[in-house]
Amino acid sequence: MSAAVKRVIYVMGVAGCGKSSVGVRLAQAFDADFLDADTVHPAANIEKMSRGEALTDEDRWPWLQSLATMAREAPRAIVIGCSALRRSYRDVLREGNPGAQFVHLTGSRELLAERLAARSGHFMPASFLGSQLQTLEPLEADEAGVTLDVAASIDTLVADAAAHLRAPGEHDRAMQEPARS
């Protein structure tokens, strides 16, 4: 990896896909720091979502710009768990982070709903799953990253992600097909 380009990895997907669980383990695999983007939402965003109100793009832009800045200013490699559901959101996250890569965690609506039903203590209501799935724009061919099915174990997801991610600047990358585990 080039000394000039720090590794920045975003673990993305809808609520309940395992962004934090996979992100923490991926950070360990790459000797990187981990940041859960939910922890840096402004209080107003958290309050809004806690009331069952979806965020607007106007709510998200400052938060996304903050995440891009945090990644850019991180002292070393960083993995960030962030929904990053739309291409335009990922474009903001890439600003100033030329080698940023994405791990898109995806799964069936049934599996994701089951995981959300089992989750407690999170401000994001399970009722947002449908709108998140409608909003989701999968990685495009020119976006560096890999798409993985969360039906696999965390160990498999982390191993597959690590195997597919290259150091920034190594090669131009064609979109990879979703890894089959």
mmCIF file of C-alpha atoms in Angstrom:
data_model
loop_
_atom_site.group_PDB
_atom_site.id
_atom_site.type_symbol
_atom_site.label_atom_id
_atom_site.label_comp_id
_atom_site.label_asym_id
_atom_site.label_seq_id
_atom_site.Cartn_x
_atom_site.Cartn_y
_atom_site.Cartn_z
ATOM 1 C CA MET A 1 0.000 0.000 0.000
ATOM 2 C CA SER A 2 1.269 3.445 -0.868
ATOM 3 C CA ALA A 3 2.452 5.466 2.128
ATOM 4 C CA ALA A 4 0.524 8.448 0.756
ATOM 5 C CA VAL A 5 -2.844 6.680 0.695
ATOM 6 C CA LYS A 6 -4.302 5.372 3.935
ATOM 7 C CA ARG A 7 -6.677 2.398 3.899
ATOM 8 C CA VAL A 8 -10.296 3.543 4.385
ATOM 9 C CA ILE A 9 -12.995 0.865 4.377
ATOM 10 C CA TYR A 10 -16.709 1.506 4.793
ATOM 11 C CA VAL A 11 -18.870 -1.453 5.822
ATOM 12 C CA MET A 12 -22.281 -0.554 4.433
ATOM 13 C CA GLY A 13 -25.822 -1.853 4.298
ATOM 14 C CA VAL A 14 -29.258 -1.568 5.833
ATOM 15 C CA ALA A 15 -30.016 -1.829 9.549
ATOM 16 C CA GLY A 16 -29.442 -5.290 10.950
ATOM 17 C CA CYS A 17 -26.939 -6.459 8.330
ATOM 18 C CA GLY A 18 -24.036 -6.621 10.790
ATOM 19 C CA LYS A 19 -22.022 -3.514 9.908
ATOM 20 C CA SER A 20 -20.615 -3.163 13.417
ATOM 21 C CA SER A 21 -19.939 -6.860 14.013
ATOM 22 C CA VAL A 22 -18.186 -7.326 10.679
ATOM 23 C CA GLY A 23 -16.534 -3.899 10.846
ATOM 24 C CA VAL A 24 -14.903 -4.527 14.215
ATOM 25 C CA ARG A 25 -13.504 -7.851 13.037
ATOM 26 C CA LEU A 26 -12.374 -6.408 9.701
ATOM 27 C CA ALA A 27 -10.580 -3.600 11.538
ATOM 28 C CA GLN A 28 -8.762 -6.222 13.594
ATOM 29 C CA ALA A 29 -7.802 -8.109 10.429
ATOM 30 C CA PHE A 30 -6.321 -4.949 8.877
ATOM 31 C CA ASP A 31 -4.853 -3.556 12.119
ATOM 32 C CA ALA A 32 -7.118 -0.554 11.693
ATOM 33 C CA ASP A 33 -9.317 1.542 13.942
ATOM 34 C CA PHE A 34 -13.096 1.031 13.886
ATOM 35 C CA LEU A 35 -15.747 3.743 13.974
ATOM 36 C CA ASP A 36 -19.488 3.083 14.179
ATOM 37 C CA ALA A 37 -21.007 5.982 12.231
ATOM 38 C CA ASP A 38 -24.143 5.812 14.382
ATOM 39 C CA THR A 39 -22.081 7.106 17.317
ATOM 40 C CA VAL A 40 -21.369 10.384 15.545
ATOM 41 C CA HIS A 41 -24.905 11.237 14.465
ATOM 42 C CA PRO A 42 -25.932 14.631 15.826
ATOM 43 C CA ALA A 43 -28.356 14.391 18.755
ATOM 44 C CA ALA A 44 -31.143 15.834 16.587
ATOM 45 C CA ASN A 45 -30.759 12.968 14.091
ATOM 46 C CA ILE A 46 -30.860 10.340 16.835
ATOM 47 C CA GLU A 47 -33.926 11.952 18.412
ATOM 48 C CA LYS A 48 -35.669 12.089 15.048
ATOM 49 C CA MET A 49 -34.989 8.422 14.277
ATOM 50 C CA SER A 50 -35.949 7.406 17.826
ATOM 51 C CA ARG A 51 -39.359 8.974 17.190
ATOM 52 C CA GLY A 52 -39.708 6.803 14.076
ATOM 53 C CA GLU A 53 -39.056 9.663 11.652
ATOM 54 C CA ALA A 54 -36.760 9.009 8.714
ATOM 55 C CA LEU A 55 -33.837 11.345 8.148
ATOM 56 C CA THR A 56 -33.881 13.616 5.133
ATOM 57 C CA ASP A 57 -30.852 14.188 2.944
ATOM 58 C CA GLU A 58 -30.525 17.611 4.587
ATOM 59 C CA ASP A 59 -30.161 15.774 7.928
ATOM 60 C CA ARG A 60 -27.568 13.405 6.481
ATOM 61 C CA TRP A 61 -25.217 15.691 4.519
ATOM 62 C CA PRO A 62 -23.399 17.230 7.535
ATOM 63 C CA TRP A 63 -23.098 13.795 9.159
ATOM 64 C CA LEU A 64 -21.687 12.226 5.982
ATOM 65 C CA GLN A 65 -19.262 15.117 5.502
ATOM 66 C CA SER A 66 -18.143 14.679 9.109
ATOM 67 C CA LEU A 67 -17.489 10.977 8.506
ATOM 68 C CA ALA A 68 -15.454 11.729 5.374
ATOM 69 C CA THR A 69 -13.394 14.243 7.353
ATOM 70 C CA MET A 70 -12.867 11.775 10.201
ATOM 71 C CA ALA A 71 -11.653 9.147 7.723
ATOM 72 C CA ARG A 72 -9.366 11.643 6.004
ATOM 73 C CA GLU A 73 -7.906 12.861 9.310
ATOM 74 C CA ALA A 74 -7.603 9.451 10.969
ATOM 75 C CA PRO A 75 -4.005 8.855 11.990
ATOM 76 C CA ARG A 76 -4.006 5.339 10.545
ATOM 77 C CA ALA A 77 -6.142 2.869 8.613
ATOM 78 C CA ILE A 78 -9.830 2.983 9.527
ATOM 79 C CA VAL A 79 -12.945 0.865 9.043
ATOM 80 C CA ILE A 80 -16.251 2.718 9.366
ATOM 81 C CA GLY A 81 -19.632 1.043 9.716
ATOM 82 C CA CYS A 82 -22.089 3.326 7.881
ATOM 83 C CA SER A 83 -25.324 2.590 6.018
ATOM 84 C CA ALA A 84 -24.148 4.520 2.901
ATOM 85 C CA LEU A 85 -27.331 3.444 1.125
ATOM 86 C CA ARG A 86 -27.173 5.788 -1.871
ATOM 87 C CA ARG A 87 -24.425 6.380 -4.405
ATOM 88 C CA SER A 88 -24.525 10.109 -3.625
ATOM 89 C CA TYR A 89 -23.826 9.345 0.061
ATOM 90 C CA ARG A 90 -20.865 7.158 -0.890
ATOM 91 C CA ASP A 91 -19.583 9.919 -3.163
ATOM 92 C CA VAL A 92 -19.460 12.232 -0.129
ATOM 93 C CA LEU A 93 -17.710 9.547 1.939
ATOM 94 C CA ARG A 94 -15.039 9.194 -0.763
ATOM 95 C CA GLU A 95 -14.264 12.940 -0.763
ATOM 96 C CA GLY A 96 -10.618 13.308 0.195
ATOM 97 C CA ASN A 97 -10.331 9.529 0.608
ATOM 98 C CA PRO A 98 -9.221 8.421 -2.878
ATOM 99 C CA GLY A 99 -8.647 4.776 -1.981
ATOM 100 C CA ALA A 100 -11.852 4.262 -0.015
ATOM 101 C CA GLN A 101 -13.380 0.829 -0.448
ATOM 102 C CA PHE A 102 -16.789 -0.561 0.475
ATOM 103 C CA VAL A 103 -17.984 -3.857 1.882
ATOM 104 C CA HIS A 104 -21.707 -4.037 1.105
ATOM 105 C CA LEU A 105 -23.446 -6.465 3.437
ATOM 106 C CA THR A 106 -26.713 -7.707 1.996
ATOM 107 C CA GLY A 107 -29.278 -10.304 2.923
ATOM 108 C CA SER A 108 -32.850 -11.397 2.563
ATOM 109 C CA ARG A 109 -35.579 -9.195 4.000
ATOM 110 C CA GLU A 110 -36.592 -12.094 6.277
ATOM 111 C CA LEU A 111 -33.111 -12.564 7.740
ATOM 112 C CA LEU A 112 -32.619 -8.829 8.260
ATOM 113 C CA ALA A 113 -36.049 -8.488 9.927
ATOM 114 C CA GLU A 114 -35.235 -11.414 12.207
ATOM 115 C CA ARG A 115 -31.959 -9.785 13.250
ATOM 116 C CA LEU A 116 -33.653 -6.438 13.889
ATOM 117 C CA ALA A 117 -36.338 -8.101 16.011
ATOM 118 C CA ALA A 118 -33.615 -9.659 18.172
ATOM 119 C CA ARG A 119 -31.708 -6.366 18.575
ATOM 120 C CA SER A 120 -32.327 -4.186 21.601
ATOM 121 C CA GLY A 121 -31.143 -0.802 22.750
ATOM 122 C CA HIS A 122 -30.662 0.760 19.309
ATOM 123 C CA PHE A 123 -32.316 4.017 18.307
ATOM 124 C CA MET A 124 -33.094 2.801 14.772
ATOM 125 C CA PRO A 125 -36.561 1.226 14.764
ATOM 126 C CA ALA A 126 -37.040 -2.069 12.922
ATOM 127 C CA SER A 127 -39.868 -0.372 11.012
ATOM 128 C CA PHE A 128 -37.239 1.470 8.909
ATOM 129 C CA LEU A 129 -36.109 -1.753 7.191
ATOM 130 C CA GLY A 130 -38.581 -1.498 4.298
ATOM 131 C CA SER A 131 -37.699 2.093 3.468
ATOM 132 C CA GLN A 132 -33.991 1.346 3.758
ATOM 133 C CA LEU A 133 -34.294 -1.551 1.331
ATOM 134 C CA GLN A 134 -36.179 0.719 -1.103
ATOM 135 C CA THR A 135 -33.528 3.430 -0.759
ATOM 136 C CA LEU A 136 -30.560 1.079 -1.139
ATOM 137 C CA GLU A 137 -28.500 1.555 -4.290
ATOM 138 C CA PRO A 138 -26.039 -1.347 -4.630
ATOM 139 C CA LEU A 139 -22.397 -0.661 -5.408
ATOM 140 C CA GLU A 140 -21.864 0.350 -9.007
ATOM 141 C CA ALA A 141 -19.185 -0.964 -11.361
ATOM 142 C CA ASP A 142 -16.864 1.977 -10.726
ATOM 143 C CA GLU A 143 -17.079 1.748 -6.922
ATOM 144 C CA ALA A 144 -14.250 -0.162 -5.240
ATOM 145 C CA GLY A 145 -15.585 -2.904 -3.041
ATOM 146 C CA VAL A 146 -17.314 -6.207 -2.650
ATOM 147 C CA THR A 147 -20.870 -7.334 -1.915
ATOM 148 C CA LEU A 148 -21.314 -10.163 0.589
ATOM 149 C CA ASP A 149 -24.377 -12.142 1.692
ATOM 150 C CA VAL A 150 -24.841 -11.968 5.474
ATOM 151 C CA ALA A 151 -26.294 -15.459 5.583
ATOM 152 C CA ALA A 152 -22.636 -16.509 5.932
ATOM 153 C CA SER A 153 -20.866 -16.553 9.299
ATOM 154 C CA ILE A 154 -18.982 -13.494 10.521
ATOM 155 C CA ASP A 155 -15.721 -15.416 10.136
ATOM 156 C CA THR A 156 -16.543 -16.121 6.483
ATOM 157 C CA LEU A 157 -17.679 -12.553 5.829
ATOM 158 C CA VAL A 158 -14.476 -11.091 7.282
ATOM 159 C CA ALA A 159 -12.275 -13.558 5.395
ATOM 160 C CA ASP A 160 -14.113 -12.923 2.113
ATOM 161 C CA ALA A 161 -13.978 -9.151 2.574
ATOM 162 C CA ALA A 162 -10.264 -9.201 3.381
ATOM 163 C CA ALA A 163 -9.563 -11.410 0.365
ATOM 164 C CA HIS A 164 -11.404 -9.032 -1.986
ATOM 165 C CA LEU A 165 -10.104 -5.703 -0.710
ATOM 166 C CA ARG A 166 -6.887 -4.399 -2.163
ATOM 167 C CA ALA A 167 -4.643 -1.694 -0.883
ATOM 168 C CA PRO A 168 -5.665 1.700 -2.281
ATOM 169 C CA GLY A 169 -3.985 2.535 -5.565
ATOM 170 C CA GLU A 170 -2.908 -1.037 -6.360
ATOM 171 C CA HIS A 171 -5.187 -1.557 -9.353
ATOM 172 C CA ASP A 172 -8.241 -0.157 -11.019
ATOM 173 C CA ARG A 173 -10.999 -2.542 -10.148
ATOM 174 C CA ALA A 174 -13.920 -3.872 -12.092
ATOM 175 C CA MET A 175 -17.013 -4.529 -9.982
ATOM 176 C CA GLN A 176 -16.771 -7.928 -8.339
ATOM 177 C CA GLU A 177 -19.694 -10.260 -8.295
ATOM 178 C CA PRO A 178 -21.137 -10.939 -4.857
ATOM 179 C CA ALA A 179 -18.931 -13.463 -3.119
ATOM 180 C CA ARG A 180 -20.529 -16.840 -2.652
ATOM 181 C CA SER A 181 -19.830 -18.510 0.661
#
